[in-house]
Amino acid sequence: MATFAPSPAAVADIGVTGMAVMGSNLARNLARNGFTVAIHNRSVGRTEAVMDEHGSEGDFRPSESMADFVASLKSPRVAIVMVKAGAPTDAVIDELADLMDEGDIIVDCGNALYTDTRRREAALRERGLHFVGAGVSGGEEGALNGPSIMPGGPKESYDRLGPMFEKIAAQYDGEPCCTHVGEDGAGHFVKMVHNGIEYADMQVISEAYDLMSRALGMSAAEIGDVFDTWNKGDLESFLIEITATVLRHEDQRTGKPFVDVILDRAAQKGTGAWAVQTALDLGVPVTGIAEATFARSVSGSVPQREAARAVLPAQVEAQDVPDREQFIADLQQALYAAKLVSYSQGFDEIAAGAAQFDWDIDLGAMARIWRAGCIIRAKFLDRITEAYRRDPKLPLLLADEYFTQEITRCVPAWRRVVAFAAAHGFPAPVFAATLSYYDAVRSERLPAALVQAQRDYFGAHTYQRVDTEGTYHVEWSADRSETRQDQPEGSVTHGAVDRAAGEQSQRRSTEGESHHQG
Ligand code: 6PG
C-alpha cells in the first residue's frame, strides 16, 4: 500500500525533491507563500515526517515515487533538487530528466560547483530541458523565512521560476533578494564568490576578536559587547551580530565562555576553496578570501602546529596597550577596511567570471540581492549598490568616490593594527593581506619589473619595456644584447623583423654602454 496515493492531477506549481532540512524548509517557504508544492524524498519516511510536522502549513502534494512526484507538477514542470552536491545530484537530475518533457525546468539549489552546473545545463539543453543552478544563501533559517536567491540558467526559465523565487526570497525595502544572475552556471558562480567573501568576513572578524582577547586580555563577553556596539555602525551585518551573540554565550556544560571550549580547527565544505581556485584560474587577486581560506587550513594543520609549538618561541600574550579605547577604535576601522577590500576583490572575481563565460551579470544587482537573507548581508551592501548605480562599469569598488573616502579614512588605523599584530606575534592574515593589496593596487610602480627580469634571465620568458612597444629578451649568456621577440605592427617580413630588432637592440646596448660609461 503506497504511503501517498498519486496526485489525481498535475496541480503543483513547483516541486522539491530532497527533504533534508534545507529542502523541506524551502518547500515550507513555498507552501507558506501560497504555492501548491509537490514534495518527494528517496526514502519516503522523510516525506512522511515533513507532512506529519508541517503538512498544515500549506498545500503540499507528497509523492512516494519520483514518477508520481513529476506527474503531480503543472506544466511546464519545475522541480527543485535539494540533495548532496556531486554524484547524488547528478543521479537525481538524470532520473528527473527521463520523466520530464521539453520545456520543463530542473533547479539545483545546492552549493554546486559552477563548472558542474555549466556541464549539466548544456547536457539538459540537448534534451530540450531547462537547467537552473541557483545559489541559495541564508542557511536553514533563510531557506524557511527568506533567503537570498541567485538563479542562473536560461532567461526564459526565469519567467516561470522567478515570480515564485522572488515571492519566497528575503525582501529589502520591498525588493526581493532574488534576480536572474545570468546564463548557465552564473548563479552558482556568484554564490561561490558570496561564500568566498563570507570566509574573508568571518576570518577578519576572528582576527579582531583574537587581538582583543589575547593582546588586550578581554573576556569573550567583553568582546561580544564591542561587536554589539560595532553592529550599530558601519559594520552592521549578520556576521557581526551573530559574533556578538556567540561570544556572549556560556557553554551550558561548563559555564565557561562558549568560544573558549571550542577546538580551534575550522572546517570548510569547500566553497571558499572553489572561489580561490577559480580566482587563480581567472588571474584575479582575491587575497582576502585566499588568506581566510588558508587560515582555516593552518588551523587544521595539526602535525605542523604541534611541531612548531614545540620548538618556536612561545606566543607573545597580553600587551600593555597604552590606549585600549584607541586600539579598539583602530580595530573597528581596520575591520571595515579589510572587509571592503575583500568585497572589492569578490566583485572583481564576479566581473572576471562574467567576462570569461560571457555572462551579463549586473554587479549592482548582486549587491542588491545580498542586502538581506544571505550570510554576508550587511548595511554597507547598500553603499555598494549605490556605488554600482553611480557607475555600473566601475572597474574597482575601491575607486568609487564614497569607498575611496571611506578606505582612506581607515588607513592609519589599519596600519597601526597590522603593525601591532606583526610586532607582537599575532597572526592577522586577512588584515595584512588586504592592506598589502591596498598598497599594491594603488602603487605607481611594483617590483614585478624585477620578477620579469628574473624570469627572462632563467627562462627567457621575455618582458615588455616602459619606454617602447614590443616584447623583448636579453641574451644573458652571450653578449647581453636585447632582441625584440614579437613582430611590430606593420612589420614587413620575418627576417627583416629579427634584423631590425637585432640592429635596434645593438644600438640600445651600445647607447646603454656609452651611457653607463658616461
Ligand atoms: C550560505 C552558506 C552556506 C555554506 C555553509 C557552510 O550562504 O547559506 O554560505 O551555503 O555552505 O555555511 O560553509 P563552509 O563549510 O564552507 O564554511
Coordinates of C-alpha atoms in Angstrom, one line a residue, residues 184-409:
D184 CA 24.1 28.6 -17.3
G185 CA 26.5 28.5 -14.2
A186 CA 26.3 32.2 -13.4
G187 CA 24.1 31.7 -10.4
H188 CA 26.3 29.1 -8.7
F189 CA 29.4 31.2 -9.7
V190 CA 28.0 34.2 -7.8
K191 CA 27.1 32.0 -4.8
M192 CA 30.6 30.7 -4.8
V193 CA 32.0 34.2 -4.6
H194 CA 29.5 35.1 -2.0
N195 CA 30.9 32.2 0.1
G196 CA 34.4 33.4 -0.5
I197 CA 33.5 36.8 0.8
E198 CA 31.8 35.1 3.7
Y199 CA 35.1 33.3 4.5
A200 CA 37.0 36.6 4.4
D201 CA 34.4 38.3 6.6
M202 CA 34.4 35.6 9.2
Q203 CA 38.2 35.4 9.3
V204 CA 38.9 39.1 9.7
I205 CA 36.2 39.2 12.5
S206 CA 38.1 36.4 14.2
E207 CA 41.4 38.3 13.9
A208 CA 39.8 41.3 15.6
Y209 CA 38.5 39.0 18.3
D210 CA 41.9 37.4 18.7
L211 CA 43.7 40.7 19.2
M212 CA 41.1 41.9 21.8
S213 CA 41.3 38.5 23.5
R214 CA 45.0 37.8 23.6
A215 CA 46.5 41.2 23.2
L216 CA 44.1 43.2 25.4
G217 CA 43.2 40.2 27.6
M218 CA 39.5 40.9 27.2
S219 CA 36.9 38.2 28.1
A220 CA 34.7 36.8 25.4
A221 CA 31.7 38.6 26.8
E222 CA 33.5 41.9 26.8
I223 CA 34.5 41.4 23.2
G224 CA 30.9 40.4 22.4
D225 CA 29.8 43.8 23.8
V226 CA 32.3 45.5 21.5
F227 CA 30.9 43.7 18.5
D228 CA 27.4 44.6 19.6
T229 CA 28.4 48.2 19.6
W230 CA 30.1 47.9 16.2
N231 CA 26.9 46.4 14.9
K232 CA 25.2 49.7 15.4
G233 CA 27.5 51.5 12.9
D234 CA 29.2 50.9 9.5
L235 CA 29.9 47.3 10.4
E236 CA 26.2 46.5 10.9
S237 CA 25.8 43.0 9.5
F238 CA 24.6 39.5 10.1
L239 CA 28.1 38.1 10.8
I240 CA 28.9 40.9 13.3
E241 CA 25.5 40.4 15.0
I242 CA 26.0 36.6 15.4
T243 CA 29.6 37.1 16.6
A244 CA 28.3 39.3 19.5
T245 CA 25.8 36.5 20.3
V246 CA 28.2 33.6 20.2
L247 CA 30.8 35.5 22.2
R248 CA 28.3 36.3 25.0
H249 CA 27.1 32.7 25.1
E250 CA 28.2 30.5 28.0
D251 CA 28.8 26.8 27.5
Q252 CA 26.0 25.1 29.2
R253 CA 28.1 22.1 30.2
T254 CA 30.9 24.1 31.9
G255 CA 29.6 27.6 32.4
K256 CA 32.7 28.8 30.6
P257 CA 32.6 31.3 27.7
F258 CA 31.4 29.1 24.8
V259 CA 34.1 30.2 22.4
D260 CA 36.8 29.1 24.9
V261 CA 35.7 25.5 24.9
I262 CA 35.6 25.1 21.1
L263 CA 38.5 23.3 19.4
D264 CA 40.4 25.9 17.3
R265 CA 40.3 24.0 14.0
A266 CA 38.0 25.5 11.3
A267 CA 36.3 23.2 8.9
Q268 CA 35.2 24.0 5.4
K269 CA 32.8 22.4 3.0
G270 CA 34.8 23.7 0.0
T271 CA 33.0 26.7 -1.5
G272 CA 35.7 29.1 -0.3
A273 CA 38.4 27.0 -1.8
W274 CA 36.5 26.9 -5.1
A275 CA 36.4 30.7 -5.0
V276 CA 40.2 30.9 -4.6
Q277 CA 40.9 28.2 -7.2
T278 CA 38.7 29.9 -9.7
A279 CA 40.2 33.3 -9.0
L280 CA 43.7 31.8 -9.6
D281 CA 42.5 30.4 -12.9
L282 CA 41.0 33.8 -13.8
G283 CA 44.0 35.7 -12.6
V284 CA 42.0 37.7 -10.1
P285 CA 43.7 38.6 -6.7
V286 CA 41.2 37.6 -4.1
T287 CA 43.9 37.9 -1.4
G288 CA 41.5 38.4 1.5
I289 CA 39.4 35.4 0.5
A290 CA 42.5 33.3 -0.1
E291 CA 44.1 34.1 3.2
A292 CA 40.8 33.4 5.0
T293 CA 40.6 30.0 3.3
F294 CA 44.3 29.2 4.1
A295 CA 43.7 30.3 7.7
R296 CA 41.2 27.5 8.1
S297 CA 43.8 25.1 6.7
V298 CA 46.5 26.4 9.1
S299 CA 44.1 25.9 12.0
G300 CA 43.7 22.3 10.8
S301 CA 47.4 21.6 10.2
V302 CA 47.7 19.7 13.5
P303 CA 51.1 18.0 13.0
Q304 CA 52.7 21.2 11.8
R305 CA 51.2 23.3 14.6
E306 CA 52.3 20.7 17.3
A307 CA 55.8 20.6 15.8
A308 CA 56.0 24.4 15.7
R309 CA 54.8 24.9 19.2
A310 CA 57.4 22.5 20.5
V311 CA 60.4 24.5 19.1
L312 CA 59.4 28.0 18.1
P313 CA 59.3 30.8 20.7
A314 CA 56.1 30.9 22.7
Q315 CA 53.3 33.2 21.6
V316 CA 53.5 36.7 23.0
E317 CA 50.4 37.2 25.1
A318 CA 48.6 40.2 26.6
Q319 CA 50.2 43.5 25.9
D320 CA 50.5 46.7 27.8
V321 CA 48.5 48.6 25.3
P322 CA 48.6 52.2 26.5
D323 CA 45.3 53.4 25.0
R324 CA 42.8 50.4 24.9
E325 CA 39.9 52.5 23.6
Q326 CA 42.1 53.8 20.7
F327 CA 43.2 50.2 20.0
I328 CA 39.6 49.0 19.8
A329 CA 38.6 52.0 17.7
D330 CA 41.6 51.1 15.4
L331 CA 40.3 47.6 15.1
Q332 CA 36.9 48.8 14.1
Q333 CA 38.3 50.8 11.2
A334 CA 40.8 48.1 10.2
L335 CA 38.0 45.6 10.1
Y336 CA 35.9 47.8 7.9
A337 CA 38.8 48.5 5.5
A338 CA 39.7 44.8 5.3
K339 CA 36.1 43.8 4.7
L340 CA 35.8 46.5 2.0
V341 CA 38.9 45.2 0.1
S342 CA 37.5 41.6 0.4
Y343 CA 34.2 42.7 -1.2
S344 CA 36.0 44.7 -3.8
Q345 CA 38.1 41.7 -4.7
G346 CA 35.0 39.4 -4.7
F347 CA 33.2 41.8 -7.1
D348 CA 36.3 41.7 -9.3
E349 CA 36.1 38.0 -9.5
I350 CA 32.4 38.1 -10.5
A351 CA 33.3 40.6 -13.2
A352 CA 36.1 38.4 -14.4
G353 CA 33.9 35.3 -14.5
A354 CA 31.2 37.2 -16.4
A355 CA 33.8 38.2 -19.0
Q356 CA 35.3 34.7 -19.2
F357 CA 32.0 32.9 -19.6
D358 CA 30.1 35.7 -21.4
W359 CA 27.6 36.3 -18.7
D360 CA 25.8 39.6 -18.5
I361 CA 26.0 40.0 -14.7
D362 CA 24.8 43.2 -13.2
L363 CA 27.2 43.8 -10.2
G364 CA 24.9 46.3 -8.7
A365 CA 22.1 43.8 -8.8
M366 CA 24.3 41.3 -7.0
A367 CA 24.9 43.8 -4.2
R368 CA 21.2 44.5 -4.1
I369 CA 20.2 40.9 -3.6
W370 CA 22.8 40.4 -0.9
R371 CA 21.3 43.2 1.3
A372 CA 19.0 40.7 3.1
G373 CA 18.6 36.9 3.5
C374 CA 22.2 35.9 2.8
I375 CA 25.1 35.2 5.3
I376 CA 27.0 38.3 4.2
R377 CA 24.0 40.6 4.4
A378 CA 25.3 44.0 5.7
K379 CA 24.4 47.6 5.8
F380 CA 27.3 48.5 3.6
L381 CA 25.9 46.5 0.8
D382 CA 23.5 49.4 0.4
R383 CA 26.6 51.6 -0.2
I384 CA 27.9 49.1 -2.7
T385 CA 24.6 49.1 -4.5
E386 CA 24.8 52.9 -4.7
A387 CA 28.3 52.7 -6.0
Y388 CA 27.4 50.5 -8.9
R389 CA 24.3 52.7 -9.5
R390 CA 26.7 55.6 -9.9
D391 CA 28.9 53.6 -12.3
P392 CA 27.7 50.2 -13.4
K393 CA 31.0 49.5 -15.0
L394 CA 33.1 50.6 -12.0
P395 CA 36.5 49.0 -12.6
L396 CA 37.3 48.7 -8.9
L397 CA 34.9 49.1 -6.0
L398 CA 37.6 51.0 -4.0
A399 CA 37.6 53.6 -6.8
D400 CA 34.1 54.7 -6.1
E401 CA 34.1 58.1 -4.6
Y402 CA 32.4 57.0 -1.4
F403 CA 34.6 54.0 -0.8
T404 CA 37.8 55.9 -1.7
Q405 CA 36.9 58.3 1.0
E406 CA 36.0 55.6 3.5
I407 CA 39.1 53.4 3.0
T408 CA 41.4 56.5 3.1
R409 CA 39.8 57.4 6.4

